[in-house]
């Protein structure tokens, strides 16, 4: 597995999930914002997958067990709070990771330098919404807390080492926890206290072991492409 | 029609009561005649304002409802390049909706009010979006035909007498032309692809052609608002004139695509220098307008559901904004009395 494949799959799968929001967002400004983030991530995915091979072959012709994304990004959208919790956990991680990559000398440095500006915006968007929902109404506070709790067990995988990825895993983990705790606290919410991953989830996505909703997502994503073998679009 | 007449009566009555009103009306008429732009602070007849609100709200709603048939294919787009193009397009549509709601708000309505009316079925959106997207090729047919018809309709609106609407259309038309070319290119790829892809493209054009012609509205002799809108220079051309222009543009494009249009009566009329085309099924058009099209219920349901399920999010944002606007200290002072902001 190359690091580009892992990061490319993360971006591809999260982009797809965000694309499911189109036409369903709570307010028009969020139609624009969620589509914008989805589009940024899709752009990143295309560049990363192209490092590895043909982007469409990789996206459309691999089966579930060959995808290397973390399980967090494949989680269903749920309500808006779940989508925002997923965005917070992932975009803080991605931002810190890309900052490190951009400063390094790997083949991903240039790409990370370009993407880090987009990811900074995604992170800000997620943080602002965690604050609004956490410190908004009683209902939004409750929903935001539930979402943070529900997705917490998928966060451990974010700091599992990825082969070929030139980053300081420990500092990444520490900075992530500091950043997420700070937002959660400012939002008057509580940092979840459970384990960050069950024994069976640690690093599972990176090894091609996914959660059940993922296969269904791929079935929808790949159906048309697979129905016309060899066709170009 | 009745509403317009009633408004005009009110206008006339008000005019006789207040001599200043006659002067205002004269100034308005002169500005329209001189092709000047009417701006939000300018005086305007009540019926002009009402017509613009109706048309601009309907236009904004069409952008928002119009996201649905295309978004239906985002998760199934057959290549990452096409997926990116489609996502960008749907995002643009949300942006156009926002832009048009803002332009309509300059007339004294609000986005909330317009959305409430849409959800209650009291303001309309374009009939075209009540048709389903059944295959990937429909995304191309919408780009080529639906966006093509929209552009034919909207380019003259760039010279509309109401300034904010005209300016919105300049920006929107640029992006729409881009979408239209992308849709055409999508269909071209299918038409030149495998036999199955070609068939998919032809089937989509067969299903979208007539509904696209209906986008220009009823025939001139049955168009309730046309005469007044043309006099006010909100509209510049009649429905039938624009429809004919659209047919003339599409015929050679279909040939270049290697696809046929599903109308055996289309032929070049040497004498008139334009295409003749077959009769439109106005009964179907009326049924769709009445809410009996294939997707009317589904489209409105999805819109209402998104709005209702998003209520707690909007309430949270408002509550957060209130708290943080009212909280002393966030502005950098601790001495600020709470009453000052209440």
XYZ file of C-alpha atoms in Angstrom:
575
model
C 0.000 0.000 0.000
C 1.293 3.456 -0.780
C 0.531 6.431 1.390
C -1.017 8.193 -1.597
C -3.608 5.444 -1.922
C -4.595 5.715 1.757
C -4.917 9.496 1.670
C -6.584 9.409 -1.752
C -9.197 6.947 -0.518
C -9.870 9.104 2.556
C -10.564 12.108 0.347
C -12.561 10.150 -2.234
C -14.873 8.510 0.265
C -15.508 11.610 2.368
C -16.165 13.609 -0.795
C -18.757 11.053 -1.824
C -20.505 11.227 1.539
C -20.644 15.029 1.381
C -21.990 14.803 -2.160
C -25.001 12.961 -0.739
C -26.008 16.187 0.997
C -26.693 18.031 -2.269
C -30.299 19.200 -2.223
C -30.794 18.195 1.425
C -28.815 20.793 3.411
C -30.455 22.769 6.260
C -29.776 26.143 4.635
C -28.713 27.256 1.161
C -25.353 28.540 2.333
C -24.578 24.992 3.487
C -25.543 23.587 0.090
C -22.740 25.744 -1.250
C -20.289 25.006 1.563
C -20.739 21.221 1.664
C -20.516 20.941 -2.123
C -17.446 23.153 -2.040
C -15.704 20.925 0.503
C -16.752 17.792 -1.393
C -15.285 19.252 -4.551
C -11.988 20.152 -2.865
C -11.700 16.631 -1.493
C -12.520 15.095 -4.854
C -9.774 17.203 -6.433
C -7.318 15.953 -3.809
C -8.461 12.367 -4.346
C -7.928 12.618 -8.090
C -4.387 13.908 -7.686
C -3.493 11.337 -5.035
C -4.983 8.393 -6.904
C -3.224 9.508 -10.075
C 0.067 9.070 -8.229
C -0.859 5.414 -7.846
C -2.465 4.600 -11.189
C -5.583 5.365 -13.211
C -8.006 7.327 -11.025
C -11.159 5.789 -12.463
C -9.876 2.227 -12.336
C -8.936 2.768 -8.719
C -12.208 4.426 -7.763
C -14.633 2.287 -9.690
C -13.093 -1.147 -10.119
C -11.701 -1.990 -6.700
C -13.840 -3.918 -4.258
C -14.464 -3.018 -0.664
C -11.538 -5.011 0.716
C -9.079 -3.110 -1.492
C -10.037 0.374 -0.224
C -7.593 1.873 2.282
C -9.578 4.777 3.751
C -10.070 5.133 7.486
C -13.476 3.956 8.684
C -14.335 7.438 9.964
C -14.833 8.901 6.490
C -17.146 6.103 5.314
C -19.606 6.623 8.191
C -23.077 7.621 6.976
C -23.985 11.310 7.096
C -26.568 10.952 9.873
C -27.996 14.307 10.920
C -26.136 17.571 10.358
C -24.365 17.217 13.726
C -22.982 13.801 12.743
C -21.708 15.209 9.474
C -20.096 18.103 11.336
C -18.524 15.850 13.976
C -17.047 13.693 11.217
C -15.782 16.867 9.510
C -14.242 18.173 12.721
C -12.396 14.958 13.534
C -11.192 14.444 9.993
C -10.382 17.982 8.883
C -8.347 18.793 12.008
C -6.381 15.607 11.391
C -5.992 16.273 7.667
C -4.924 19.865 8.261
C -2.196 18.893 10.758
C -1.081 16.028 8.530
C -0.889 18.132 5.369
C 1.002 20.877 7.205
C 3.639 18.326 8.131
C 3.715 16.827 4.655
C 3.978 20.250 3.047
C 7.032 21.004 5.190
C 8.646 17.669 4.344
C 10.308 16.347 1.238
C 8.157 13.401 0.205
C 6.539 13.093 -3.214
C 3.348 14.365 -1.559
C 4.867 17.659 -0.355
C 3.755 19.770 -3.312
C 0.278 18.344 -3.314
C -0.046 18.866 0.442
C 1.170 22.453 0.120
C -1.627 23.144 -2.327
C -4.312 21.234 -0.444
C -3.480 22.622 2.981
C -5.174 25.925 2.130
C -8.392 24.131 1.246
C -8.220 21.977 4.337
C -7.721 25.021 6.564
C -11.040 26.285 5.266
C -12.730 22.898 5.877
C -11.389 22.870 9.405
C -12.627 26.382 10.100
C -16.055 25.501 8.708
C -16.313 22.439 10.964
C -15.065 24.278 14.059
C -17.502 27.142 13.574
C -20.409 24.728 13.299
C -19.352 22.751 16.373
C -19.402 26.041 18.274
C -22.802 27.046 16.906
C -24.415 23.683 17.511
C -22.743 23.032 20.867
C -23.450 26.507 22.196
C -26.728 27.049 20.325
C -29.999 25.602 21.636
C -30.561 22.741 24.085
C -31.521 20.491 21.196
C -28.489 21.324 19.077
C -26.211 20.906 22.100
C -27.650 17.443 22.719
C -27.360 16.393 19.097
C -23.789 17.683 18.771
C -22.724 15.815 21.902
C -24.334 12.611 20.659
C -22.560 12.930 17.330
C -19.157 13.530 18.919
C -19.709 10.494 21.151
C -20.913 8.234 18.344
C -17.948 8.892 16.061
C -15.280 9.016 18.743
C -14.375 5.335 18.451
C -13.342 5.859 14.828
C -10.779 8.553 15.668
C -8.034 6.240 16.918
C -7.371 5.071 13.407
C -6.401 8.589 12.351
C -3.131 8.364 14.224
C -2.216 4.805 13.249
C 1.035 4.824 11.256
C 0.654 4.670 7.493
C 3.415 2.938 5.577
C 5.469 5.380 3.562
C 3.988 8.457 5.187
C 6.706 10.820 6.309
C 5.171 12.307 9.464
C 5.748 12.431 13.192
C 2.832 10.324 14.351
C 3.151 11.227 18.021
C 3.077 14.972 17.515
C 0.190 14.538 15.098
C -1.801 12.653 17.729
C -1.021 15.207 20.455
C -1.809 18.241 18.302
C -5.065 16.640 17.159
C -6.209 15.998 20.700
C -5.296 19.508 21.829
C -7.106 21.124 18.898
C -10.229 18.997 19.153
C -10.435 19.374 22.963
C -10.167 23.126 22.644
C -13.060 23.389 20.174
C -15.209 20.943 22.111
C -14.627 22.872 25.312
C -15.370 26.264 23.738
C -18.562 24.750 22.355
C -19.582 23.913 25.973
C -19.432 20.209 25.084
C -17.608 17.310 26.696
C -14.758 15.442 25.072
C -15.908 11.807 24.738
C -14.221 9.569 27.273
C -14.523 6.127 25.682
C -11.763 4.316 23.842
C -10.762 5.916 20.558
C -11.008 2.588 18.876
C -12.187 -0.902 19.665
C -9.426 -3.497 19.312
C -11.004 -4.553 16.052
C -11.083 -1.093 14.511
C -7.508 0.026 15.068
C -6.026 0.467 11.631
C -8.736 -1.703 10.113
C -9.747 0.612 7.287
C -6.139 0.911 6.205
C -6.085 -2.872 5.871
C -9.271 -2.985 3.852
C -11.558 -3.998 6.701
C -14.530 -1.659 6.622
C -17.910 -1.097 8.241
C -21.114 -2.413 6.681
C -22.461 0.843 5.198
C -19.334 1.143 3.056
C -20.177 -1.716 0.681
C -23.539 -0.173 -0.030
C -21.904 3.180 -0.713
C -19.527 1.557 -3.209
C -22.380 -0.320 -4.887
C -24.045 2.988 -5.651
C -20.844 4.752 -6.616
C -19.563 2.020 -8.949
C -22.760 0.659 -10.466
C -22.899 2.676 -13.680
C -19.187 2.495 -14.399
C -19.164 -1.286 -13.899
C -22.274 -1.722 -16.080
C -20.385 -0.487 -19.138
C -16.987 -2.186 -19.075
C -14.367 -0.355 -21.101
C -16.612 2.586 -21.970
C -15.274 6.108 -21.686
C -17.378 8.935 -20.333
C -54.428 38.635 -14.728
C -57.107 39.732 -12.286
C -54.467 40.675 -9.738
C -52.643 42.885 -12.222
C -55.856 44.704 -13.138
C -56.702 45.253 -9.484
C -53.227 46.637 -8.795
C -53.493 48.987 -11.723
C -56.827 50.247 -10.477
C -55.322 50.973 -7.088
C -52.504 52.745 -8.828
C -54.816 54.956 -10.785
C -56.908 55.787 -7.731
C -53.797 56.656 -5.763
C -52.622 58.736 -8.688
C -55.719 60.887 -8.774
C -55.603 61.402 -5.000
C -51.980 62.498 -5.008
C -50.687 64.682 -7.827
C -47.120 63.747 -6.849
C -47.933 60.199 -7.887
C -48.722 61.228 -11.428
C -45.312 62.851 -11.645
C -43.676 59.686 -10.250
C -45.501 57.514 -12.762
C -44.404 59.797 -15.578
C -40.794 59.679 -14.387
C -40.944 55.868 -14.163
C -42.435 55.547 -17.651
C -39.818 57.908 -19.041
C -36.990 55.958 -17.408
C -38.279 52.678 -18.858
C -38.722 54.280 -22.289
C -35.163 55.626 -22.182
C -33.803 52.162 -21.256
C -32.605 53.489 -17.906
C -32.353 51.010 -15.054
C -34.905 51.068 -12.258
C -33.098 50.704 -8.921
C -34.394 49.540 -5.501
C -34.844 53.049 -4.077
C -36.642 54.341 -7.140
C -40.399 54.664 -7.118
C -42.117 51.943 -9.127
C -45.736 50.918 -9.739
C -47.002 48.324 -7.257
C -47.844 45.939 -10.086
C -44.304 46.236 -11.505
C -42.918 45.361 -8.084
C -45.343 42.446 -7.692
C -44.564 41.065 -11.158
C -40.828 41.213 -10.510
C -41.148 39.535 -7.126
C -43.222 36.771 -8.709
C -40.789 36.247 -11.567
C -37.563 36.557 -9.564
C -38.813 34.298 -6.771
C -39.873 31.725 -9.331
C -36.459 32.023 -10.951
C -34.653 31.555 -7.616
C -36.890 28.599 -6.695
C -36.092 26.999 -10.063
C -32.383 27.105 -9.277
C -32.956 25.436 -5.915
C -35.447 22.779 -7.042
C -33.331 22.329 -10.175
C -30.496 21.007 -8.019
C -32.504 17.855 -7.284
C -32.733 16.116 -10.670
C -29.004 16.558 -11.196
C -27.909 15.858 -7.635
C -29.755 12.577 -8.150
C -26.717 11.455 -10.185
C -23.809 12.869 -8.140
C -23.288 9.623 -6.240
C -23.465 7.550 -9.452
C -21.431 9.694 -11.864
C -19.402 7.259 -13.990
C -15.986 8.967 -13.805
C -14.309 11.206 -11.253
C -13.971 13.986 -13.819
C -17.720 13.933 -14.546
C -18.474 13.748 -10.862
C -16.406 16.876 -10.196
C -18.111 18.748 -13.037
C -21.556 17.776 -11.778
C -20.779 18.712 -8.172
C -19.483 22.096 -9.304
C -22.601 22.654 -11.353
C -24.994 21.835 -8.517
C -22.966 24.117 -6.261
C -23.274 26.909 -8.846
C -27.038 26.449 -8.852
C -27.251 26.928 -5.103
C -25.175 30.079 -5.600
C -27.503 31.325 -8.341
C -30.449 30.726 -6.036
C -28.812 32.765 -3.282
C -27.995 35.519 -5.714
C -31.540 35.692 -7.068
C -33.106 35.646 -3.591
C -30.892 38.600 -2.677
C -31.906 40.441 -5.833
C -35.584 39.774 -5.078
C -35.100 40.998 -1.504
C -34.292 44.457 -2.859
C -38.003 44.639 -3.695
C -39.077 44.281 -0.081
C -39.699 40.566 0.264
C -37.451 38.160 2.217
C -35.875 34.808 1.467
C -37.850 33.212 4.331
C -41.103 34.547 2.940
C -40.307 33.317 -0.573
C -39.262 29.877 0.679
C -42.420 29.619 2.780
C -44.487 30.402 -0.300
C -42.583 27.833 -2.349
C -43.146 25.187 0.318
C -46.842 26.073 0.501
C -47.160 25.828 -3.282
C -47.986 29.532 -3.584
C -44.962 30.411 -5.699
C -43.854 28.266 -8.598
C -40.662 26.941 -10.091
C -39.923 25.942 -13.665
C -42.089 23.065 -14.918
C -39.037 21.297 -16.342
C -37.777 20.154 -12.951
C -40.823 17.959 -12.480
C -39.351 15.438 -14.890
C -37.186 12.585 -13.567
C -33.516 11.915 -14.367
C -33.585 8.234 -15.250
C -30.134 7.706 -16.752
C -26.729 9.359 -16.703
C -27.423 10.802 -20.163
C -30.210 12.891 -18.645
C -27.510 14.948 -16.937
C -26.155 15.781 -20.400
C -29.598 16.436 -21.869
C -30.368 18.829 -19.014
C -27.117 20.676 -19.660
C -27.623 20.916 -23.390
C -31.387 21.450 -23.678
C -32.611 22.733 -20.320
C -29.686 25.065 -19.703
C -29.766 25.983 -23.388
C -33.426 26.986 -23.132
C -32.731 28.838 -19.881
C -29.937 30.816 -21.532
C -32.125 31.702 -24.518
C -34.683 32.987 -22.025
C -32.209 34.697 -19.731
C -29.769 36.480 -22.010
C -32.402 39.123 -22.873
C -32.989 39.525 -19.103
C -29.469 40.962 -18.863
C -31.100 44.096 -20.362
C -34.170 43.911 -18.114
C -35.391 47.285 -16.791
C -34.854 46.323 -13.137
C -31.168 46.865 -12.330
C -30.550 44.197 -9.639
C -32.218 41.510 -11.778
C -30.314 42.506 -14.918
C -26.993 42.452 -13.062
C -27.756 39.062 -11.506
C -28.457 37.689 -14.959
C -25.133 38.865 -16.371
C -23.283 36.800 -13.791
C -25.605 33.824 -13.956
C -25.616 33.622 -17.761
C -21.825 33.303 -17.854
C -21.914 30.232 -15.643
C -24.963 28.795 -17.383
C -23.223 28.958 -20.774
C -20.371 27.006 -19.287
C -22.763 24.354 -17.925
C -24.502 24.164 -21.265
C -21.255 23.430 -23.099
C -20.346 20.789 -20.519
C -23.727 19.102 -21.000
C -23.272 19.129 -24.753
C -19.814 17.645 -24.407
C -21.154 14.929 -22.086
C -23.776 13.949 -24.697
C -21.181 14.032 -27.454
C -18.996 11.570 -25.525
C -21.988 9.254 -25.125
C -23.155 9.635 -28.695
C -19.701 8.671 -29.971
C -19.239 5.967 -27.337
C -20.498 2.390 -27.293
C -23.863 1.516 -28.920
C -25.395 1.316 -25.428
C -24.107 4.798 -24.595
C -25.391 6.196 -27.876
C -28.805 4.715 -27.212
C -28.798 6.192 -23.713
C -28.066 9.647 -25.154
C -30.811 9.396 -27.780
C -33.348 8.223 -25.221
C -32.536 11.177 -22.962
C -32.936 13.681 -25.802
C -36.251 12.056 -26.724
C -37.548 12.534 -23.204
C -36.208 16.081 -22.591
C -36.901 17.764 -25.940
C -40.585 18.625 -25.536
C -40.394 19.596 -21.870
C -37.526 21.941 -22.822
C -39.696 23.660 -25.435
C -42.353 24.135 -22.759
C -39.857 26.116 -20.659
C -40.607 29.158 -22.813
C -44.121 29.246 -21.403
C -47.529 29.186 -23.040
C -48.018 30.367 -26.624
C -48.206 34.143 -27.066
C -51.987 34.226 -27.429
C -52.356 32.475 -24.034
C -49.636 34.213 -22.028
C -51.197 36.174 -19.175
C -48.231 38.348 -18.189
C -46.415 38.833 -21.482
C -47.857 42.096 -22.817
C -47.397 44.015 -19.565
C -43.920 42.562 -18.962
C -42.847 43.592 -22.445
C -44.217 47.090 -21.958
C -42.201 47.359 -18.744
C -39.139 45.938 -20.498
C -38.892 43.091 -18.048
C -39.320 40.836 -21.053
C -37.798 41.718 -24.402
C -39.167 38.962 -26.641
C -42.328 36.898 -26.753
C -42.451 33.258 -25.650
C -42.965 31.966 -29.183
C -40.181 34.139 -30.558
C -37.679 32.759 -28.041
C -38.922 29.207 -28.538
C -38.408 29.470 -32.293
C -34.929 30.884 -31.763
C -34.126 27.913 -29.511
C -35.303 25.398 -32.117
C -33.148 27.105 -34.742
C -30.103 26.792 -32.470
C -30.757 23.151 -31.514
C -31.340 21.621 -34.944
C -27.734 21.948 -36.186
C -26.395 21.069 -32.726
C -28.371 17.815 -32.730
C -26.913 17.007 -36.149
C -23.403 17.653 -34.880
C -24.128 15.384 -31.920
C -25.277 12.611 -34.223
C -28.640 12.530 -32.465
C -32.175 13.174 -33.694
C -34.866 15.389 -32.213
C -38.132 13.523 -31.536
C -40.257 15.682 -33.857
C -40.982 14.449 -37.407
C -42.393 17.876 -38.303
C -39.158 19.814 -37.854
C -38.052 21.164 -41.219
C -36.371 24.263 -42.575
C -38.838 26.831 -43.869
C -37.028 28.554 -46.719
C -39.587 31.314 -46.999
C -39.461 32.387 -43.345
C -35.770 31.559 -42.836
C -36.515 29.493 -39.747
C -37.539 25.998 -38.664
C -41.107 24.812 -38.504
C -41.782 22.363 -35.712
C -44.603 20.149 -34.469
C -47.381 20.932 -32.028
C -46.591 21.058 -28.315
C -48.802 19.056 -25.962
C -50.174 21.943 -23.922
C -52.401 19.608 -21.926
C -49.298 17.972 -20.488
C -47.850 21.429 -19.746
C -51.016 22.465 -17.882
C -51.046 19.206 -15.915
C -47.429 19.691 -14.825
C -48.178 23.295 -13.817
C -51.157 22.094 -11.789
C -48.881 19.780 -9.832
C -49.616 16.582 -11.720
C -46.241 16.080 -13.413
C -44.128 12.999 -12.715
C -42.067 14.499 -9.873
C -43.975 17.539 -8.559
C -44.778 15.927 -5.258
C -41.345 14.378 -4.815
C -39.513 17.660 -5.510
C -41.571 19.716 -3.085
C -41.440 16.987 -0.439
C -37.666 16.848 -0.573
C -37.439 20.644 -0.337
C -39.860 20.807 2.597
C -38.123 17.934 4.357
C -34.695 19.540 3.981
C -36.140 22.775 5.379
C -37.991 21.131 8.273
C -35.164 18.807 9.231
C -32.760 21.735 9.075
C -34.860 23.928 11.380
C -32.909 22.961 14.511
C -29.655 23.862 12.754
C -30.902 27.306 11.754
C -32.301 27.844 15.266
C -28.938 26.863 16.750
C -27.092 29.313 14.526
C -29.496 32.108 15.475
C -29.274 31.312 19.206
C -25.481 31.221 19.039
C -25.359 34.541 17.191
C -27.693 36.142 19.755
C -25.671 34.871 22.709
C -22.394 36.028 21.311
C -23.672 39.371 20.141
C -25.117 40.088 23.588
C -22.268 38.743 25.705
C -20.122 41.503 27.154
C -16.450 40.795 26.800
C -16.553 39.361 23.301
C -16.345 42.913 22.011
C -13.250 43.491 24.107
C -14.831 45.396 26.994
C -16.250 44.205 30.277
C -17.997 47.407 31.263
C -20.546 47.377 28.458
C -24.050 47.306 29.952
C -26.286 44.521 28.678
C -29.130 47.024 28.089
C -27.100 48.720 25.410
C -27.456 45.745 23.097
C -30.928 44.641 24.171
